[in-house]
Amino acid sequence: MAAPDRYAVVGNPISHSKSPRIHTLFAAQTGEDITYEALLAPLDGFAAAVRDFIAAGGRGMNVTVPFKEEAFRLAHRLTERARTAGAVNTLSFACDEILGDNTDGAGLVRDISANLGVAIAGQRVLLLGAGGAARGVILPLLAERPIVLIIANRTADKAYDLASKFPGTSGSGFADLAGQSFDLVINATSAGLANAELPLPAGLFAPGCLAYDMVYGKETPFLEQARAAGAKGADGLGMLVEQAAESFFVWRGIRPRTDAVREMLRRP
Ligand code: NDP
């Protein structure tokens, strides 16, 4: 009998990663014969860790903090969504070639539109943050045709710079948002990890607004602010599971169901 195909997530740190659990659940659900492990790479040893995994028969890898930009540079070929994101979270190995993809934006859009039932088309959308996570979701968000997509960041110059690369968006500082309101506000900053509140002007959340924080597993100050202003709130766990499902689809050609997996991860 053939050995199972090997996959892994590589990062530093990595012990907190939920990806092995998610992909093991996907494999059980779809009957795909795979193994999926977590690999800790030294901060200066990402490329070596990938090459060792390929040499050991690995078929693909997810890449997490802090290696997504290095994975972008290591890939021989990139999908369009990886190229525009400037970062890679999914590597596939075949025919001596490393293919880089980025499934984060697809995961976010699917969670918002399919799971939370919120259409992005025709909506006023605000994206908070201008780091790798923000950059990775801009093109998939634009593909949904919002009427407005504003990128706002604490360091406003980074938001202006990012917006200049994506026609159809505009950049802003937080204070400049005063007087505007949005139907969908996506927090792609890491502020919630440190329980930091964002200095957002009042009136930002339009009636019926969805406030989405990419940070998952906790009620962040951003979600508290949004709920206090009457918005609906969602954390990033759904995005995490959906980007994993998209990676699984890239590797195996099968799209796993995500609802039960999301439920399982929510249980304490
Ligand atoms: P980066 O380090 O690249 O960027 C961090 C961003 O957060 C910058 O825009 C930074 O602003 C901003 N920021 C950090 N602290 C504060 C603060 N106290 N107040 C205001 N702004 C702040 O991180 P990433 O873009 O890679 O990741 C962002 C978050 O997204 C992470 O928390 C990560 O966990 C989450 N994420 C979730 C995913 C999921 O599947 N749910 C997938 C990918 C990411 P400045 O430029 O001014 O420093």
Short mmCIF file of C-alpha atoms and ligand atoms in Angstrom, two decimals:
data_model
loop_
_atom_site.label_atom_id
_atom_site.label_comp_id
_atom_site.label_asym_id
_atom_site.label_seq_id
_atom_site.Cartn_x
_atom_site.Cartn_y
_atom_site.Cartn_z
CA MET A 1 0.00 0.00 0.00
CA ALA A 2 1.33 3.50 -0.87
CA ALA A 3 2.34 5.76 2.03
CA PRO A 4 0.01 8.73 2.69
CA ASP A 5 0.92 12.03 1.00
CA ARG A 6 2.69 14.37 3.42
CA TYR A 7 1.75 17.98 4.12
CA ALA A 8 2.81 20.41 6.85
CA VAL A 9 2.52 23.94 8.19
CA VAL A 10 5.79 25.75 8.78
CA GLY A 11 6.26 28.80 11.00
CA ASN A 12 8.00 30.20 14.08
CA PRO A 13 6.39 29.86 16.57
CA ILE A 14 4.16 26.99 15.45
CA SER A 15 2.93 25.06 18.49
CA HIS A 16 -0.28 27.19 18.64
CA SER A 17 -1.23 26.37 15.03
CA LYS A 18 -4.69 24.91 14.44
CA SER A 19 -3.82 23.85 10.88
CA PRO A 20 -2.84 20.22 11.69
CA ARG A 21 -6.21 19.70 13.42
CA ILE A 22 -8.16 21.37 10.59
CA HIS A 23 -6.47 19.39 7.81
CA THR A 24 -6.72 16.12 9.72
CA LEU A 25 -10.48 16.73 10.05
CA PHE A 26 -10.69 17.58 6.31
CA ALA A 27 -8.82 14.36 5.44
CA ALA A 28 -11.15 12.24 7.60
CA GLN A 29 -14.20 13.89 6.07
CA THR A 30 -13.06 13.50 2.42
CA GLY A 31 -11.26 10.14 2.79
CA GLU A 32 -8.03 11.62 1.39
CA ASP A 33 -4.98 9.61 2.48
CA ILE A 34 -2.72 12.36 3.84
CA THR A 35 -0.72 13.28 6.91
CA TYR A 36 -0.30 16.88 8.09
CA GLU A 37 2.22 17.99 10.67
CA ALA A 38 3.52 21.23 12.26
CA LEU A 39 7.15 22.15 11.56
CA LEU A 40 9.11 24.74 13.53
CA ALA A 41 11.74 26.34 11.28
CA PRO A 42 14.57 28.43 12.73
CA LEU A 43 14.16 32.13 11.85
CA ASP A 44 17.11 31.85 9.44
CA GLY A 45 16.22 28.34 8.27
CA PHE A 46 12.97 28.57 6.30
CA ALA A 47 14.33 27.62 2.85
CA ALA A 48 16.27 24.68 4.33
CA ALA A 49 13.15 23.45 6.14
CA VAL A 50 11.18 23.52 2.88
CA ARG A 51 13.92 21.72 0.95
CA ASP A 52 14.25 19.05 3.67
CA PHE A 53 10.50 18.48 3.58
CA ILE A 54 10.51 18.14 -0.23
CA ALA A 55 13.44 15.70 -0.02
CA ALA A 56 11.47 13.63 2.51
CA GLY A 57 8.59 13.32 0.01
CA GLY A 58 6.44 16.30 1.11
CA ARG A 59 3.72 17.34 -1.37
CA GLY A 60 2.74 20.73 0.00
CA MET A 61 3.03 23.20 2.88
CA ASN A 62 1.14 26.00 4.52
CA VAL A 63 3.34 28.91 5.54
CA THR A 64 2.64 31.16 8.50
CA VAL A 65 4.29 34.01 10.42
CA PRO A 66 7.03 35.15 9.80
CA PHE A 67 7.79 33.33 6.55
CA LYS A 68 5.05 34.33 4.07
CA GLU A 69 7.23 36.88 2.23
CA GLU A 70 10.18 34.47 2.16
CA ALA A 71 7.90 31.79 0.70
CA PHE A 72 6.92 34.33 -1.98
CA ARG A 73 10.60 34.71 -2.93
CA LEU A 74 11.31 30.97 -2.76
CA ALA A 75 8.52 29.90 -5.13
CA HIS A 76 9.48 29.23 -8.76
CA ARG A 77 5.98 30.11 -9.96
CA LEU A 78 3.20 32.19 -8.37
CA THR A 79 -0.55 32.33 -8.83
CA GLU A 80 -1.95 35.78 -9.63
CA ARG A 81 -3.48 36.09 -6.16
CA ALA A 82 -0.09 35.30 -4.56
CA ARG A 83 1.68 37.81 -6.80
CA THR A 84 -0.70 40.63 -5.90
CA ALA A 85 -0.64 39.69 -2.21
CA GLY A 86 3.18 39.78 -2.20
CA ALA A 87 3.02 36.80 0.15
CA VAL A 88 2.51 33.04 -0.03
CA ASN A 89 0.65 30.86 2.48
CA THR A 90 0.37 27.71 0.34
CA LEU A 91 3.20 25.84 -1.38
CA SER A 92 2.75 22.88 -3.74
CA PHE A 93 5.63 20.67 -4.82
CA ALA A 94 5.54 18.84 -8.15
CA CYS A 95 7.97 18.10 -10.99
CA ASP A 96 10.91 19.73 -9.17
CA GLU A 97 8.97 22.97 -9.00
CA ILE A 98 7.66 25.04 -6.07
CA LEU A 99 4.31 26.72 -6.80
CA GLY A 100 3.28 29.56 -4.45
CA ASP A 101 -0.34 30.49 -3.82
CA ASN A 102 -2.21 32.67 -1.33
CA THR A 103 -5.60 31.49 -0.06
CA ASP A 104 -6.12 34.07 2.74
CA GLY A 105 -8.22 36.48 0.67
CA ALA A 106 -10.42 33.73 -0.74
CA GLY A 107 -10.90 32.45 2.82
CA LEU A 108 -11.98 35.87 4.11
CA VAL A 109 -14.42 36.49 1.26
CA ARG A 110 -15.95 33.03 1.58
CA ASP A 111 -16.43 33.40 5.34
CA ILE A 112 -18.10 36.79 4.97
CA SER A 113 -20.28 35.97 1.98
CA ALA A 114 -21.07 32.24 2.32
CA ASN A 115 -20.90 31.63 6.10
CA LEU A 116 -22.02 34.99 7.48
CA GLY A 117 -24.36 35.69 4.56
CA VAL A 118 -23.13 39.26 3.99
CA ALA A 119 -22.85 40.38 0.36
CA ILE A 120 -19.85 42.62 -0.38
CA ALA A 121 -21.12 43.81 -3.78
CA GLY A 122 -22.39 47.38 -3.65
CA GLN A 123 -21.26 47.89 -0.05
CA ARG A 124 -19.03 50.54 1.51
CA VAL A 125 -16.03 48.60 2.85
CA LEU A 126 -13.32 49.77 5.23
CA LEU A 127 -10.13 47.72 5.64
CA LEU A 128 -8.11 48.56 8.76
CA GLY A 129 -4.37 47.78 8.57
CA ALA A 130 -1.73 47.85 5.86
CA GLY A 131 0.40 44.82 6.71
CA GLY A 132 0.62 41.46 4.94
CA ALA A 133 -2.88 40.32 5.91
CA ALA A 134 -4.49 43.51 4.59
CA ARG A 135 -2.54 43.39 1.34
CA GLY A 136 -3.52 39.76 0.74
CA VAL A 137 -7.26 40.42 0.86
CA ILE A 138 -7.53 43.58 -1.27
CA LEU A 139 -7.79 41.92 -4.69
CA PRO A 140 -10.35 39.27 -3.62
CA LEU A 141 -12.41 42.04 -1.93
CA LEU A 142 -12.30 44.20 -5.08
CA ALA A 143 -13.39 41.19 -7.15
CA GLU A 144 -16.66 41.25 -5.16
CA ARG A 145 -17.31 44.82 -6.45
CA PRO A 146 -17.82 46.97 -3.33
CA ILE A 147 -18.73 50.58 -4.19
CA VAL A 148 -16.00 51.88 -1.92
CA LEU A 149 -12.89 50.22 -0.48
CA ILE A 150 -10.87 52.42 1.88
CA ILE A 151 -7.65 51.20 3.47
CA ALA A 152 -6.89 52.93 6.78
CA ASN A 153 -3.80 52.44 8.90
CA ARG A 154 -2.21 53.81 12.08
CA THR A 155 0.82 54.74 9.97
CA ALA A 156 -1.19 56.51 7.27
CA ASP A 157 1.67 56.60 4.74
CA LYS A 158 1.57 52.80 4.53
CA ALA A 159 -2.15 52.95 3.69
CA TYR A 160 -1.54 55.59 0.98
CA ASP A 161 1.26 53.49 -0.44
CA LEU A 162 -0.83 50.31 -0.49
CA ALA A 163 -3.86 52.07 -2.01
CA SER A 164 -1.67 53.49 -4.78
CA LYS A 165 -0.94 49.92 -5.88
CA PHE A 166 -4.61 48.93 -6.11
CA PRO A 167 -6.78 51.07 -8.41
CA GLY A 168 -10.28 51.32 -6.97
CA THR A 169 -9.06 51.80 -3.38
CA SER A 170 -8.04 54.88 -1.40
CA GLY A 171 -5.77 55.28 1.60
CA SER A 172 -6.48 57.03 4.90
CA GLY A 173 -5.32 57.61 8.44
CA PHE A 174 -7.73 56.68 11.27
CA ALA A 175 -8.60 60.31 12.17
CA ASP A 176 -9.47 61.13 8.52
CA LEU A 177 -12.32 58.60 8.70
CA ALA A 178 -14.42 61.03 10.81
CA GLY A 179 -17.80 61.67 9.23
CA GLN A 180 -17.79 58.49 7.13
CA SER A 181 -19.69 55.26 7.74
CA PHE A 182 -19.32 51.74 6.33
CA ASP A 183 -21.41 48.60 5.82
CA LEU A 184 -18.46 46.28 6.36
CA VAL A 185 -15.40 47.05 8.52
CA ILE A 186 -12.58 44.48 8.40
CA ASN A 187 -9.85 44.71 11.01
CA ALA A 188 -6.64 43.34 9.49
CA THR A 189 -4.41 44.88 12.17
CA SER A 190 -2.76 42.79 14.86
CA ALA A 191 -3.95 45.24 17.56
CA GLY A 192 -6.37 42.66 19.02
CA LEU A 193 -3.52 40.26 19.80
CA ALA A 194 -2.24 42.86 22.31
CA ASN A 195 -5.77 43.85 23.41
CA ALA A 196 -5.12 47.33 22.02
CA GLU A 197 -8.07 49.56 21.16
CA LEU A 198 -8.08 51.32 17.76
CA PRO A 199 -8.61 55.10 17.82
CA LEU A 200 -11.61 54.99 15.46
CA PRO A 201 -13.92 57.99 15.12
CA ALA A 202 -17.54 57.62 16.28
CA GLY A 203 -20.20 56.86 13.66
CA LEU A 204 -18.02 54.53 11.59
CA PHE A 205 -20.44 51.59 11.73
CA ALA A 206 -23.52 52.08 9.52
CA PRO A 207 -26.79 50.47 10.69
CA GLY A 208 -26.58 46.69 10.02
CA CYS A 209 -22.78 46.88 9.65
CA LEU A 210 -20.66 43.73 9.97
CA ALA A 211 -17.42 44.25 11.92
CA TYR A 212 -14.94 41.47 11.15
CA ASP A 213 -11.72 40.97 13.12
CA MET A 214 -9.13 38.66 11.49
CA VAL A 215 -7.77 37.87 14.96
CA TYR A 216 -9.63 34.79 16.19
CA GLY A 217 -10.58 33.05 19.39
CA LYS A 218 -11.10 36.19 21.47
CA GLU A 219 -13.40 39.16 21.88
CA THR A 220 -11.02 41.95 20.81
CA PRO A 221 -11.41 45.62 21.81
CA PHE A 222 -12.34 46.29 18.14
CA LEU A 223 -15.26 43.83 18.34
CA GLU A 224 -16.32 45.32 21.67
CA GLN A 225 -16.23 48.83 20.16
CA ALA A 226 -18.23 47.69 17.12
CA ARG A 227 -20.89 45.82 19.13
CA ALA A 228 -21.28 48.79 21.48
CA ALA A 229 -22.00 50.90 18.37
CA GLY A 230 -24.70 48.42 17.25
CA ALA A 231 -22.69 46.46 14.65
CA LYS A 232 -22.70 42.68 14.25
CA GLY A 233 -19.31 41.15 15.03
CA ALA A 234 -17.32 38.15 13.80
CA ASP A 235 -13.82 36.91 14.60
CA GLY A 236 -11.35 35.38 12.09
CA LEU A 237 -11.85 31.71 12.91
CA GLY A 238 -14.09 31.22 9.87
CA MET A 239 -11.42 32.80 7.65
CA LEU A 240 -8.81 30.48 9.14
CA VAL A 241 -10.88 27.38 8.32
CA GLU A 242 -11.84 28.67 4.85
CA GLN A 243 -8.26 29.50 3.83
CA ALA A 244 -7.32 25.98 4.95
CA ALA A 245 -10.16 24.51 2.86
CA GLU A 246 -8.93 26.49 -0.16
CA SER A 247 -5.38 25.13 0.36
CA PHE A 248 -6.81 21.60 0.65
CA PHE A 249 -8.64 22.19 -2.64
CA VAL A 250 -5.43 23.46 -4.30
CA TRP A 251 -3.59 20.30 -3.23
CA ARG A 252 -6.25 17.60 -3.52
CA GLY A 253 -8.85 18.99 -5.96
CA ILE A 254 -11.60 18.39 -3.39
CA ARG A 255 -13.35 21.15 -1.43
CA PRO A 256 -14.08 19.97 2.14
CA ARG A 257 -17.16 21.13 4.03
CA THR A 258 -16.20 23.64 6.70
CA ASP A 259 -19.25 24.07 8.97
CA ALA A 260 -18.62 21.07 11.25
CA VAL A 261 -14.89 21.83 11.47
CA ARG A 262 -15.62 25.43 12.51
CA GLU A 263 -18.02 24.17 15.16
CA MET A 264 -15.44 21.72 16.51
CA LEU A 265 -12.78 24.42 16.78
CA ARG A 266 -15.18 26.70 18.65
CA ARG A 267 -15.70 24.11 21.38
CA PRO A 268 -13.55 24.77 24.46
P1 NDP B 1 1.69 42.77 10.11
O1 NDP B 1 2.66 42.75 11.23
O2 NDP B 1 2.17 42.65 8.69
O3 NDP B 1 0.82 44.15 10.17
C1 NDP B 1 0.29 44.58 11.38
C2 NDP B 1 -0.72 45.70 11.12
O4 NDP B 1 -1.38 45.98 12.36
C3 NDP B 1 -0.12 47.02 10.64
O5 NDP B 1 -1.03 47.65 9.77
C4 NDP B 1 0.02 47.80 11.96
O6 NDP B 1 0.00 49.21 11.79
C5 NDP B 1 -1.23 47.35 12.67
N1 NDP B 1 -1.17 47.48 14.13
C6 NDP B 1 -0.47 46.70 15.00
N2 NDP B 1 -0.70 47.11 16.27
C7 NDP B 1 -1.55 48.18 16.20
C8 NDP B 1 -2.16 49.02 17.17
N3 NDP B 1 -1.93 48.87 18.47
N4 NDP B 1 -2.98 50.01 16.75
C9 NDP B 1 -3.21 50.18 15.41
N5 NDP B 1 -2.67 49.40 14.44
C10 NDP B 1 -1.84 48.42 14.83
O7 NDP B 1 0.63 41.61 10.45
P2 NDP B 1 -0.28 40.81 9.42
O8 NDP B 1 -0.85 41.79 8.47
O9 NDP B 1 0.45 39.64 8.90
O10 NDP B 1 -1.43 40.21 10.37
C11 NDP B 1 -2.43 41.04 10.96
C12 NDP B 1 -3.37 40.19 11.77
O11 NDP B 1 -4.17 39.35 10.94
C13 NDP B 1 -2.68 39.25 12.75
O12 NDP B 1 -3.24 39.48 14.02
C14 NDP B 1 -3.00 37.85 12.28
O13 NDP B 1 -3.21 36.99 13.37
C15 NDP B 1 -4.29 38.07 11.52
N6 NDP B 1 -4.47 37.08 10.44
C16 NDP B 1 -5.54 36.20 10.53
C17 NDP B 1 -5.75 35.25 9.55
C18 NDP B 1 -6.92 34.31 9.68
O14 NDP B 1 -6.96 33.31 8.93
N7 NDP B 1 -7.88 34.60 10.52
C19 NDP B 1 -4.87 35.13 8.38
C20 NDP B 1 -3.79 36.12 8.36
C21 NDP B 1 -3.62 37.04 9.38
P3 NDP B 1 1.37 50.06 11.55
O15 NDP B 1 1.67 49.92 10.09
O16 NDP B 1 1.00 51.45 11.92
O17 NDP B 1 2.42 49.46 12.43
#
